[in-house]
mmCIF file with all atom_site columns, C-alpha atoms in Angstrom:
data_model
loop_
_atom_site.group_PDB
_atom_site.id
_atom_site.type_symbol
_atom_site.label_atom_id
_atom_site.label_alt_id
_atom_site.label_comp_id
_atom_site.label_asym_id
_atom_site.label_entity_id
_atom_site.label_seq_id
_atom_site.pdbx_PDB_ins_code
_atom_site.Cartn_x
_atom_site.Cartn_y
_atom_site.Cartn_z
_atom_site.occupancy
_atom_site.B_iso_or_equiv
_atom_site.pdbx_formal_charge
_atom_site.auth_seq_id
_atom_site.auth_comp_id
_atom_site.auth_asym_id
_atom_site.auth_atom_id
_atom_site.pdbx_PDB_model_num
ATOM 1   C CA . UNK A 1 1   ? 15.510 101.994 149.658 1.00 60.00 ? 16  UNK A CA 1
ATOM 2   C CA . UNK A 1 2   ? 13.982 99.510  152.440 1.00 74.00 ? 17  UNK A CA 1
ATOM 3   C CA . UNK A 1 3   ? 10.919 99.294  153.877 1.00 78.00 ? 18  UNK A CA 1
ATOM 4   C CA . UNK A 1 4   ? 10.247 101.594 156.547 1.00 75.00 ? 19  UNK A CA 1
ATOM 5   C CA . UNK A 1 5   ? 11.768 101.402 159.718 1.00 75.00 ? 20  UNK A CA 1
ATOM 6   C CA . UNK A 1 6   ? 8.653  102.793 162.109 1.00 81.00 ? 21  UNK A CA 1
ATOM 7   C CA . UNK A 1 7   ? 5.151  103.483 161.916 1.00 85.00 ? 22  UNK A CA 1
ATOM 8   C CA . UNK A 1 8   ? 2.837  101.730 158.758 1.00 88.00 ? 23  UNK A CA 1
ATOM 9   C CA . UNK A 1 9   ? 3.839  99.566  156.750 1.00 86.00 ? 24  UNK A CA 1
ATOM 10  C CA . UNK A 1 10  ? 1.749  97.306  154.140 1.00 84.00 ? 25  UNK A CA 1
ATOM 11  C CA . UNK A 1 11  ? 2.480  94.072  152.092 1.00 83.00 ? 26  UNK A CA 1
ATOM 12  C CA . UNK A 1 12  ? 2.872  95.903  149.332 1.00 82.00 ? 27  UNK A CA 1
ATOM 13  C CA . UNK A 1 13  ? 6.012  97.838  150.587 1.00 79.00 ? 28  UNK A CA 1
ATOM 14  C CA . UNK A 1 14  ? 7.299  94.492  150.917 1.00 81.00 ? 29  UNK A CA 1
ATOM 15  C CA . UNK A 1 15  ? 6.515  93.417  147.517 1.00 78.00 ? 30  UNK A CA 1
ATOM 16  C CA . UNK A 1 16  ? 7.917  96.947  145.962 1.00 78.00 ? 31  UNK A CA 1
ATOM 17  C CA . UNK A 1 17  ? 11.449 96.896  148.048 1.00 75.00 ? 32  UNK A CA 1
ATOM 18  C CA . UNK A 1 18  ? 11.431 93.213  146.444 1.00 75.00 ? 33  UNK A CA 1
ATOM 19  C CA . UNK A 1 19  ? 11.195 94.371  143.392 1.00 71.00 ? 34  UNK A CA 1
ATOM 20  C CA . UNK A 1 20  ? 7.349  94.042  142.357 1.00 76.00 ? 35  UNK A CA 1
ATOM 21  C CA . UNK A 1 21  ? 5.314  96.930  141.244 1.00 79.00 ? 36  UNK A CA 1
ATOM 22  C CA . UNK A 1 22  ? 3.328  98.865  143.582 1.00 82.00 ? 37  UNK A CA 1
ATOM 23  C CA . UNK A 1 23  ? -0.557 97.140  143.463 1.00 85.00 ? 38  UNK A CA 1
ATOM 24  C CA . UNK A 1 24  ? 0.324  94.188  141.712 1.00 86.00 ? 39  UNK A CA 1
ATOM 25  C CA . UNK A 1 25  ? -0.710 91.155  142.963 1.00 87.00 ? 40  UNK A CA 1
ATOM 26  C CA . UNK A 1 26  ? 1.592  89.424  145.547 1.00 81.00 ? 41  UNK A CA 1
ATOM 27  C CA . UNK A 1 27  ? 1.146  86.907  149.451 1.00 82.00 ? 42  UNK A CA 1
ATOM 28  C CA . UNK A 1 28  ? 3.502  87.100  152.287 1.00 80.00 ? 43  UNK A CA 1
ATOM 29  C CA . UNK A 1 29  ? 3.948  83.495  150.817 1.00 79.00 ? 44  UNK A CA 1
ATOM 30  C CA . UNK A 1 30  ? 6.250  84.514  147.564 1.00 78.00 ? 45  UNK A CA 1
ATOM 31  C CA . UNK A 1 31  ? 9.726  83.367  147.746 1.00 73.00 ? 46  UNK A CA 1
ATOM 32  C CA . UNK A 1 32  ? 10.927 87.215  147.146 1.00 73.00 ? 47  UNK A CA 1
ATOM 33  C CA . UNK A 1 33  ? 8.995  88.964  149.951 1.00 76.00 ? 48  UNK A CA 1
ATOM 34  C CA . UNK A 1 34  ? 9.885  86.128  152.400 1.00 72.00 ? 49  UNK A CA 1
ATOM 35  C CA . UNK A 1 35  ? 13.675 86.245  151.166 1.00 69.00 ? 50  UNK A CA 1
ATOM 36  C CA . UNK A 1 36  ? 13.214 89.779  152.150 1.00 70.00 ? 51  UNK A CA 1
ATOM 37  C CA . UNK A 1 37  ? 13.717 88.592  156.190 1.00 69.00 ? 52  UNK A CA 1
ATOM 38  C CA . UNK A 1 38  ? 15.309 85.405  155.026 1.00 65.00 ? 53  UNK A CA 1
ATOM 39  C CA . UNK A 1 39  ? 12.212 83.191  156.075 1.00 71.00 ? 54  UNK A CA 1
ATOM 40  C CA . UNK A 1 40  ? 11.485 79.380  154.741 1.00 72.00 ? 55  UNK A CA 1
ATOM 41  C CA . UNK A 1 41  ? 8.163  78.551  152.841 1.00 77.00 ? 56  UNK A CA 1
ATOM 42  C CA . UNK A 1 42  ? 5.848  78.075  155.914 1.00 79.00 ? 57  UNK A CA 1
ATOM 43  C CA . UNK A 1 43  ? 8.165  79.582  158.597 1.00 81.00 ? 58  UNK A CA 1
ATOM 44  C CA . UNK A 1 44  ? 6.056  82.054  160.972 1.00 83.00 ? 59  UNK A CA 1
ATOM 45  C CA . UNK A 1 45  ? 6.213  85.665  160.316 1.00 80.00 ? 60  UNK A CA 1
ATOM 46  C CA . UNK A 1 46  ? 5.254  89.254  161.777 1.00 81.00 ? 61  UNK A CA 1
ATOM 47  C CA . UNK A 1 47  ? 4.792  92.227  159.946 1.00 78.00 ? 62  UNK A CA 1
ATOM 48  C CA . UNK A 1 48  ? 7.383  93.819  162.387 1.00 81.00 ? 63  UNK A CA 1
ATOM 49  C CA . UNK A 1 49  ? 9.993  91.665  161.478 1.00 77.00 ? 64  UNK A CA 1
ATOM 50  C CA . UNK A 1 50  ? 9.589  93.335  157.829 1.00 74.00 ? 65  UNK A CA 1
ATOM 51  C CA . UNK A 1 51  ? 10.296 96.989  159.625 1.00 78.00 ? 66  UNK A CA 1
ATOM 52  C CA . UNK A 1 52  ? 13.658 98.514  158.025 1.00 71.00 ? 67  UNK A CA 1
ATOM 53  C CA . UNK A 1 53  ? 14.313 95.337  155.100 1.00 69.00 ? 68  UNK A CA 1
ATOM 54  C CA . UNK A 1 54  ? 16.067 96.164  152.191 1.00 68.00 ? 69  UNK A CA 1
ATOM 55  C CA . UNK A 1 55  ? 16.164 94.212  149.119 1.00 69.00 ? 70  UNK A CA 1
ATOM 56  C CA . UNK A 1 56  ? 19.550 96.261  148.161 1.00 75.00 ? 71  UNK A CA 1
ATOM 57  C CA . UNK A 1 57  ? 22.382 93.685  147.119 1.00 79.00 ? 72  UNK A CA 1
ATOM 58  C CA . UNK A 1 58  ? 24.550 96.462  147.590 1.00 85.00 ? 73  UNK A CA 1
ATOM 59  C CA . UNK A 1 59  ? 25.024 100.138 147.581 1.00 88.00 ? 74  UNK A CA 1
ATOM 60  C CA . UNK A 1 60  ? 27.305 102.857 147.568 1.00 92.00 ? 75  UNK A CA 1
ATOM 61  C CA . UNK A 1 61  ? 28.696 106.276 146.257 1.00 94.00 ? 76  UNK A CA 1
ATOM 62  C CA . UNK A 1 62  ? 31.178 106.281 143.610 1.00 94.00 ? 77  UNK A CA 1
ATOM 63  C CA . UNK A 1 63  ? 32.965 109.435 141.445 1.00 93.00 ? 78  UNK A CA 1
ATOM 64  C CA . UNK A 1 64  ? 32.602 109.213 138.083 1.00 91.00 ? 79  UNK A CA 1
ATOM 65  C CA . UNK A 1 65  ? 35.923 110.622 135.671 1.00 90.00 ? 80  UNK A CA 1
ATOM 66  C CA . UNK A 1 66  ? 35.499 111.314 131.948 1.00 87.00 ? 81  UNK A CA 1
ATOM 67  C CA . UNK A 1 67  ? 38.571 109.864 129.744 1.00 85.00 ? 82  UNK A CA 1
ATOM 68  C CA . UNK A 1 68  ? 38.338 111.914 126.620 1.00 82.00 ? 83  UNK A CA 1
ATOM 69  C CA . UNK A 1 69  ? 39.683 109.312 123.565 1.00 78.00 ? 84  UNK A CA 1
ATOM 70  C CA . UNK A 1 70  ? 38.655 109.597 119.782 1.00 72.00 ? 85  UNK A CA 1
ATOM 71  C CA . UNK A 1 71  ? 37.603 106.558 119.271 1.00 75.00 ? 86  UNK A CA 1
ATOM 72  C CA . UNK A 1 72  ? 36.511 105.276 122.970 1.00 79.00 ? 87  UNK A CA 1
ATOM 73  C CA . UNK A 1 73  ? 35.909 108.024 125.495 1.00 80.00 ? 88  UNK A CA 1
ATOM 74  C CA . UNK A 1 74  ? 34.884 106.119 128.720 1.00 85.00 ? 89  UNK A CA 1
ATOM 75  C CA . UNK A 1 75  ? 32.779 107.576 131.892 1.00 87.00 ? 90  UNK A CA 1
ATOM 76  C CA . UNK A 1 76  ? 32.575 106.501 135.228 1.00 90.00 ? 91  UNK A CA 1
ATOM 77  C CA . UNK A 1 77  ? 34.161 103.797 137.553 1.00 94.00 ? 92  UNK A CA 1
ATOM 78  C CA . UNK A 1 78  ? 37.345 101.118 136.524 1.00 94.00 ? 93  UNK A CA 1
ATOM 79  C CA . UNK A 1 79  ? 39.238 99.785  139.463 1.00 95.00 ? 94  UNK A CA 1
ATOM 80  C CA . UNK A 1 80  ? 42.098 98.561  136.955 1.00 92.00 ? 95  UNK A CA 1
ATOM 81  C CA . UNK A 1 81  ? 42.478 101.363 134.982 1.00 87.00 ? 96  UNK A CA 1
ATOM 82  C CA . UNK A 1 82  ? 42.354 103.979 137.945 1.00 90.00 ? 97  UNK A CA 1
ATOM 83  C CA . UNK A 1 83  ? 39.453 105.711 136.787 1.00 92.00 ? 98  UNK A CA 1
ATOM 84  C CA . UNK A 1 84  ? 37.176 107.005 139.281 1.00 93.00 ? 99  UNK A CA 1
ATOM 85  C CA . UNK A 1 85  ? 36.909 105.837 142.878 1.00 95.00 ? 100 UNK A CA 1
ATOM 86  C CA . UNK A 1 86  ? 33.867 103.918 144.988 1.00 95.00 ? 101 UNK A CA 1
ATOM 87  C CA . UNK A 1 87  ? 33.347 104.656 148.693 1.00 95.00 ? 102 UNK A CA 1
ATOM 88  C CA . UNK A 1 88  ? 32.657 100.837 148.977 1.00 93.00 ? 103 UNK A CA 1
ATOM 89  C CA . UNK A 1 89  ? 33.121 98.421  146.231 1.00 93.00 ? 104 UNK A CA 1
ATOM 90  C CA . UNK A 1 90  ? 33.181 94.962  148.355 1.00 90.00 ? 105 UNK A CA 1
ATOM 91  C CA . UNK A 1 91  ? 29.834 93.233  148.470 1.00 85.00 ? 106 UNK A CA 1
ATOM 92  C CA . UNK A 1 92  ? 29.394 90.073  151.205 1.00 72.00 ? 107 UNK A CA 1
ATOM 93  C CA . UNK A 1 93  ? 30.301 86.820  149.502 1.00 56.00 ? 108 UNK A CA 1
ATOM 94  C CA . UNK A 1 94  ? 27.211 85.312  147.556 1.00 59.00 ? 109 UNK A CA 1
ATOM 95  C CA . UNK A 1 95  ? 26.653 82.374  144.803 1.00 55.00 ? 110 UNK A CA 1
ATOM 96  C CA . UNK A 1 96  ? 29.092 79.215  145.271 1.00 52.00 ? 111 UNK A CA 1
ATOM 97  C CA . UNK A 1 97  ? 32.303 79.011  144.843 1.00 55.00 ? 112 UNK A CA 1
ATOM 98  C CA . UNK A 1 98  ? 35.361 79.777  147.748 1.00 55.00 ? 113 UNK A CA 1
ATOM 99  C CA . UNK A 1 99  ? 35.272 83.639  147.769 1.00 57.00 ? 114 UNK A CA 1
ATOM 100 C CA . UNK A 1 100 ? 35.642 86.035  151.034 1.00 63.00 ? 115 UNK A CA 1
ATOM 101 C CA . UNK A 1 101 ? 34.118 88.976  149.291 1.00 79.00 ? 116 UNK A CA 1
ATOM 102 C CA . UNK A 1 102 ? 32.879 90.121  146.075 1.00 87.00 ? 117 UNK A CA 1
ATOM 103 C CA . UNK A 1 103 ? 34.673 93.519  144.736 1.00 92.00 ? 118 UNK A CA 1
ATOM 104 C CA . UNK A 1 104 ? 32.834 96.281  142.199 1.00 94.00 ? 119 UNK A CA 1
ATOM 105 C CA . UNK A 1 105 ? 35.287 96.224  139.499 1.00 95.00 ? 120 UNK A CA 1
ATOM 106 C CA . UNK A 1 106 ? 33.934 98.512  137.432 1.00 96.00 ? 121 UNK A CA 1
ATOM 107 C CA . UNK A 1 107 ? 30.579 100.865 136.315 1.00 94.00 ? 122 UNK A CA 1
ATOM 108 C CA . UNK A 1 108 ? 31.410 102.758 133.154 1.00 92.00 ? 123 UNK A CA 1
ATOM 109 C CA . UNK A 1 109 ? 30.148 103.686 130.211 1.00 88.00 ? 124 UNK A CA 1
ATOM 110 C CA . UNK A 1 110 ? 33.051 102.984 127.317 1.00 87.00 ? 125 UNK A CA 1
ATOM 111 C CA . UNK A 1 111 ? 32.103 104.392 123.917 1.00 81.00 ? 126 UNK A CA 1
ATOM 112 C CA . UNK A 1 112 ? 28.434 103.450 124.257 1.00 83.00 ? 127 UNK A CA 1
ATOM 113 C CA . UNK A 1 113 ? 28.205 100.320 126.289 1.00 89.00 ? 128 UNK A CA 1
ATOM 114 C CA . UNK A 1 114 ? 27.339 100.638 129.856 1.00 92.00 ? 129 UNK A CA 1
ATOM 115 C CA . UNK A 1 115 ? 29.544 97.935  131.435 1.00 94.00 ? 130 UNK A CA 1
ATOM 116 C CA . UNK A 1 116 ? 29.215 96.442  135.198 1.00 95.00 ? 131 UNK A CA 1
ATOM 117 C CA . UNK A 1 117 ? 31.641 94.282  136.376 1.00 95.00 ? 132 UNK A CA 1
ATOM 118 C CA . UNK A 1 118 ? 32.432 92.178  139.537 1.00 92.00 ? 133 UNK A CA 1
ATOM 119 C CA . UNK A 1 119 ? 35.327 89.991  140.575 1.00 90.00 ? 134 UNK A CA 1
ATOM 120 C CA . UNK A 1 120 ? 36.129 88.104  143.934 1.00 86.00 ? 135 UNK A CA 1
ATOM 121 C CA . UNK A 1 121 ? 38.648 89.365  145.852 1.00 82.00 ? 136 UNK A CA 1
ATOM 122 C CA . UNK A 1 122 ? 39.972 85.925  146.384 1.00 79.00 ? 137 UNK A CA 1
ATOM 123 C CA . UNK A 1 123 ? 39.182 82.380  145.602 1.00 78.00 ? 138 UNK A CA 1
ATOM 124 C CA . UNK A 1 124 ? 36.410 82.081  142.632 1.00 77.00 ? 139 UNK A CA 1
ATOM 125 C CA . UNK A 1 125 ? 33.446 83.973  141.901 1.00 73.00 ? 140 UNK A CA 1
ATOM 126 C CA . UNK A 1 126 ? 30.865 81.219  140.385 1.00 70.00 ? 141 UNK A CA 1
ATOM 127 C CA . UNK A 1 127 ? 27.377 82.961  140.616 1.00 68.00 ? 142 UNK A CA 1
ATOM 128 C CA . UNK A 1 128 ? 26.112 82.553  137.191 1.00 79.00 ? 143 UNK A CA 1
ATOM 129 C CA . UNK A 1 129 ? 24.201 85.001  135.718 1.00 85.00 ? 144 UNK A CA 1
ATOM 130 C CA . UNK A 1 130 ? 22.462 85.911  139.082 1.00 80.00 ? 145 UNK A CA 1
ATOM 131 C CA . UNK A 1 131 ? 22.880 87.236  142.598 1.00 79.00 ? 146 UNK A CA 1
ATOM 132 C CA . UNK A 1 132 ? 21.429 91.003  141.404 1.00 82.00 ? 147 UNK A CA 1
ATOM 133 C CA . UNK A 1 133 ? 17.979 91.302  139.319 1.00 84.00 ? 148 UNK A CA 1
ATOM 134 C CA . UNK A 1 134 ? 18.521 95.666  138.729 1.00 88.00 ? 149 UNK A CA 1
ATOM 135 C CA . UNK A 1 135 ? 20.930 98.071  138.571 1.00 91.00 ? 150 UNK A CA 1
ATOM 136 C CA . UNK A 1 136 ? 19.948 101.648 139.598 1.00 91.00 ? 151 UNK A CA 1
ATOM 137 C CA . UNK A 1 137 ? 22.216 104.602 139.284 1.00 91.00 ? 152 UNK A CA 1
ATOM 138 C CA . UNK A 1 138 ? 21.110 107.943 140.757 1.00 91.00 ? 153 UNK A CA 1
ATOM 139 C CA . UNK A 1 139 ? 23.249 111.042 139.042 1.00 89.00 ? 154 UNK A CA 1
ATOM 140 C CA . UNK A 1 140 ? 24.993 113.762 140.695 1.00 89.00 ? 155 UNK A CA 1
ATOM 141 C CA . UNK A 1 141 ? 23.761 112.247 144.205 1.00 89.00 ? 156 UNK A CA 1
ATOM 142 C CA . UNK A 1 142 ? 25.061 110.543 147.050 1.00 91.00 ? 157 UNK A CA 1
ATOM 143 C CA . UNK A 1 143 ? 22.339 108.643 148.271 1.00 89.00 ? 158 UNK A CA 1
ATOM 144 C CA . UNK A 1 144 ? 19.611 106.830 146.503 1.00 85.00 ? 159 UNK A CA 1
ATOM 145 C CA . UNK A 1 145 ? 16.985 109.826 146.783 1.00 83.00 ? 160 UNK A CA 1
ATOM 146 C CA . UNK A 1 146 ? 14.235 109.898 144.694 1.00 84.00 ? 161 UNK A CA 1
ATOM 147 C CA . UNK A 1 147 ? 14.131 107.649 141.584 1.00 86.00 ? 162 UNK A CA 1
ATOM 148 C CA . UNK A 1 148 ? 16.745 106.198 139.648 1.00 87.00 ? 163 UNK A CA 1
ATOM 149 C CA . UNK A 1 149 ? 17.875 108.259 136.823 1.00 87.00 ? 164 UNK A CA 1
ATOM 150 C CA . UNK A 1 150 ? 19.203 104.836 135.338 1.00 88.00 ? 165 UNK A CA 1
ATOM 151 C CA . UNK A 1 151 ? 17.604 101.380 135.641 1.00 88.00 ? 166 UNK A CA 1
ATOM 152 C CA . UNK A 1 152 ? 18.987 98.369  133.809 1.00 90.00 ? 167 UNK A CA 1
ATOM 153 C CA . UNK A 1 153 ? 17.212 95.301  134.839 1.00 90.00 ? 168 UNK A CA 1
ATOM 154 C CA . UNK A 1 154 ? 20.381 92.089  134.839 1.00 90.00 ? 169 UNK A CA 1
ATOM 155 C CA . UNK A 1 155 ? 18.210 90.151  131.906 1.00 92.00 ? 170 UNK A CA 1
ATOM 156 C CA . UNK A 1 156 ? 18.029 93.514  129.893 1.00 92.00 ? 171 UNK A CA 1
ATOM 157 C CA . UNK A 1 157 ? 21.830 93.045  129.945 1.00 94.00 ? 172 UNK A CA 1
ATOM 158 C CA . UNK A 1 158 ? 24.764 90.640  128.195 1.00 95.00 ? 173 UNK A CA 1
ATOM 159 C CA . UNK A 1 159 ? 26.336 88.477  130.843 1.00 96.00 ? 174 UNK A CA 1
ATOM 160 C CA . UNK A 1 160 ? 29.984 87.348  130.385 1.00 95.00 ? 175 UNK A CA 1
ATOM 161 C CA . UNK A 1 161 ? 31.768 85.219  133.431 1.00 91.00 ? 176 UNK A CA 1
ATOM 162 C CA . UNK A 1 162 ? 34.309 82.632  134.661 1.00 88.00 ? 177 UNK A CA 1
ATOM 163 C CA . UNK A 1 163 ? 35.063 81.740  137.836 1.00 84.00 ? 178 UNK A CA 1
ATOM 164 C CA . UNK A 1 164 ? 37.755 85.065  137.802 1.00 87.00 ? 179 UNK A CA 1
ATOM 165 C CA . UNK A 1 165 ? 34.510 87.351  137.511 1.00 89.00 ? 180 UNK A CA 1
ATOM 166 C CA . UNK A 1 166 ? 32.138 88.826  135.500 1.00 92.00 ? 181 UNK A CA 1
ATOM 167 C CA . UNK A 1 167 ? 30.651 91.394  133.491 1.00 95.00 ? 182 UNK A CA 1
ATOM 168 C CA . UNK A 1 168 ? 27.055 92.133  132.299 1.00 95.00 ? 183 UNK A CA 1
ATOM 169 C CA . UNK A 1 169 ? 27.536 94.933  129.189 1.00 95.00 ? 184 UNK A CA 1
ATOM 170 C CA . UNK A 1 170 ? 24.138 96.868  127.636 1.00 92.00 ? 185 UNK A CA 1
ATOM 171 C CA . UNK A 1 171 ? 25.039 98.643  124.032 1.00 87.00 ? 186 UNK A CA 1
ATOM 172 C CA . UNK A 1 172 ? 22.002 101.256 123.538 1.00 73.00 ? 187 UNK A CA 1
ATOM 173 C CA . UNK A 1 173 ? 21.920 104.560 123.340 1.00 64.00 ? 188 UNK A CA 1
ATOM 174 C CA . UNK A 1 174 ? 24.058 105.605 126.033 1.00 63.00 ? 189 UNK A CA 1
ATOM 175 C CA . UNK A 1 175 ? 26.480 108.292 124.453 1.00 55.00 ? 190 UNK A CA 1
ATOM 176 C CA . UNK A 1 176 ? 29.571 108.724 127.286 1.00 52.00 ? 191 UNK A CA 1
ATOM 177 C CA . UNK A 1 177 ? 28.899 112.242 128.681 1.00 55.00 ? 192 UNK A CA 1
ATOM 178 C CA . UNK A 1 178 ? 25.493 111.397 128.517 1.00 62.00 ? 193 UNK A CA 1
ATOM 179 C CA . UNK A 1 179 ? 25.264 108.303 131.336 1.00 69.00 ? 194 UNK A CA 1
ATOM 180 C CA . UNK A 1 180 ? 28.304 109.958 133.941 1.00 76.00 ? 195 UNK A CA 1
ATOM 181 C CA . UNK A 1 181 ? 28.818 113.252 132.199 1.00 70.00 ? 196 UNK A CA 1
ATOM 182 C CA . UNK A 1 182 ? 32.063 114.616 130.875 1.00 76.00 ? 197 UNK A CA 1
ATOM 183 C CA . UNK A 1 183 ? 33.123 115.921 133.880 1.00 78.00 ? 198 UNK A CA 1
ATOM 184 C CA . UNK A 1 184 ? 34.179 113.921 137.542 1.00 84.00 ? 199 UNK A CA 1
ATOM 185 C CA . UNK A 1 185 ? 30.543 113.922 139.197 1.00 87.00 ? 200 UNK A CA 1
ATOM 186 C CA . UNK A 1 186 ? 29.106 112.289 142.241 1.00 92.00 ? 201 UNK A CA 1
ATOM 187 C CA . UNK A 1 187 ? 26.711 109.170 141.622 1.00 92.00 ? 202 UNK A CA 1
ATOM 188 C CA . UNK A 1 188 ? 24.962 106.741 143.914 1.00 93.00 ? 203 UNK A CA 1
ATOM 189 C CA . UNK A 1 189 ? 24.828 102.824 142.932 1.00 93.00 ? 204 UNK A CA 1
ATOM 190 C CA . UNK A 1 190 ? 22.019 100.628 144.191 1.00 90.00 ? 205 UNK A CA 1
ATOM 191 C CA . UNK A 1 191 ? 22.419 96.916  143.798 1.00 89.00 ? 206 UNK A CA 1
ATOM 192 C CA . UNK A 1 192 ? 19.041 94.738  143.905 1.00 83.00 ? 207 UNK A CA 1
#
């Protein structure tokens, strides 16, 4: 949601767009908040470089569609399968390996398991489990307003990858109309 752009701002917006809870303990000197403006341990800082930072990975609209099936109904995004569209599934390269750009493959919930995946567009995709620490999903929205109606930390979830991509999977409670609905719908995704 970044830090503000004008007007007061305070370490702790800096530690809460990094992903810390509001009032908890935190210096200007923890790796997060100073990855924030991409500063080195010990490298000078201003609180007006901090002015509009986002710790978002990545975000974006995306429709969700409802597949009706017997046995697996499925909600929400699949690049592959034609189900659903994103306004902007390519995220800037990150982790090792020769990729141009990382690509949203899917955000779905198929019979119960919320599933994220991501695959490079070209070369290899060799992250590891990393690169993202939460996944936030705001429903029937097109922006990131307010809270999240769903947030899935990336060590809440199963992680499954090769260098051709990967997928982190959740099985829970998530019934299919329940996470997208079982009708196309408007949702907002917000990478950290």
């Amino acid at each position: 949601m970044a830090v503000p752009s004008s007007g007061q701002i305070s370490l702790n917006d800096f530690h809460v767009e990094a992903g810390g809870t509001s009032g908890s303990a935190c210096t200007l000197n923890d790796a997060d908040i100073r990855g924030l403006i991409s500063k080195g341990s010990g490298a000078a800082m201003n609180f007006n470089e901090w002015y509009g930072a986002s710790g978002s990975v990545h975000t974006t609209a995306f429709v969700s569609v409802y597949q009706a099936s017997q046995y697996t109904p499925s909600s929400g995004f699949l690049e592959s399968g034609g189900q659903g569209s994103m306004t902007d599934n390519t995220i800037a390269s990150y982790g090792s390996g020769n990729q141009t750009t990382i690509k949203i493959t899917q955000l779905r919930n198929y019979a119960g398991t919320l599933i994220f995946g991501l695959e490079p567009s070209s070369g290899t995709y060799d992250a590891g489990n990393s690169g993202w620490t939460t996944l936030n999903v705001y429903y029937g929205q097109t922006n990131a307003s307010g809270s999240a109606d769903l947030s899935i930390a990336r060590t809440s979830m199963n992680y499954n990858g090769n260098s051709s991509g990967a997928t982190w999977s959740i099985n829970g409670s998530y019934a299919t109309g329940t996470v997208f609905g079982e009708s196309n719908t408007n949702n907002f995704l917000e990478l950290l």
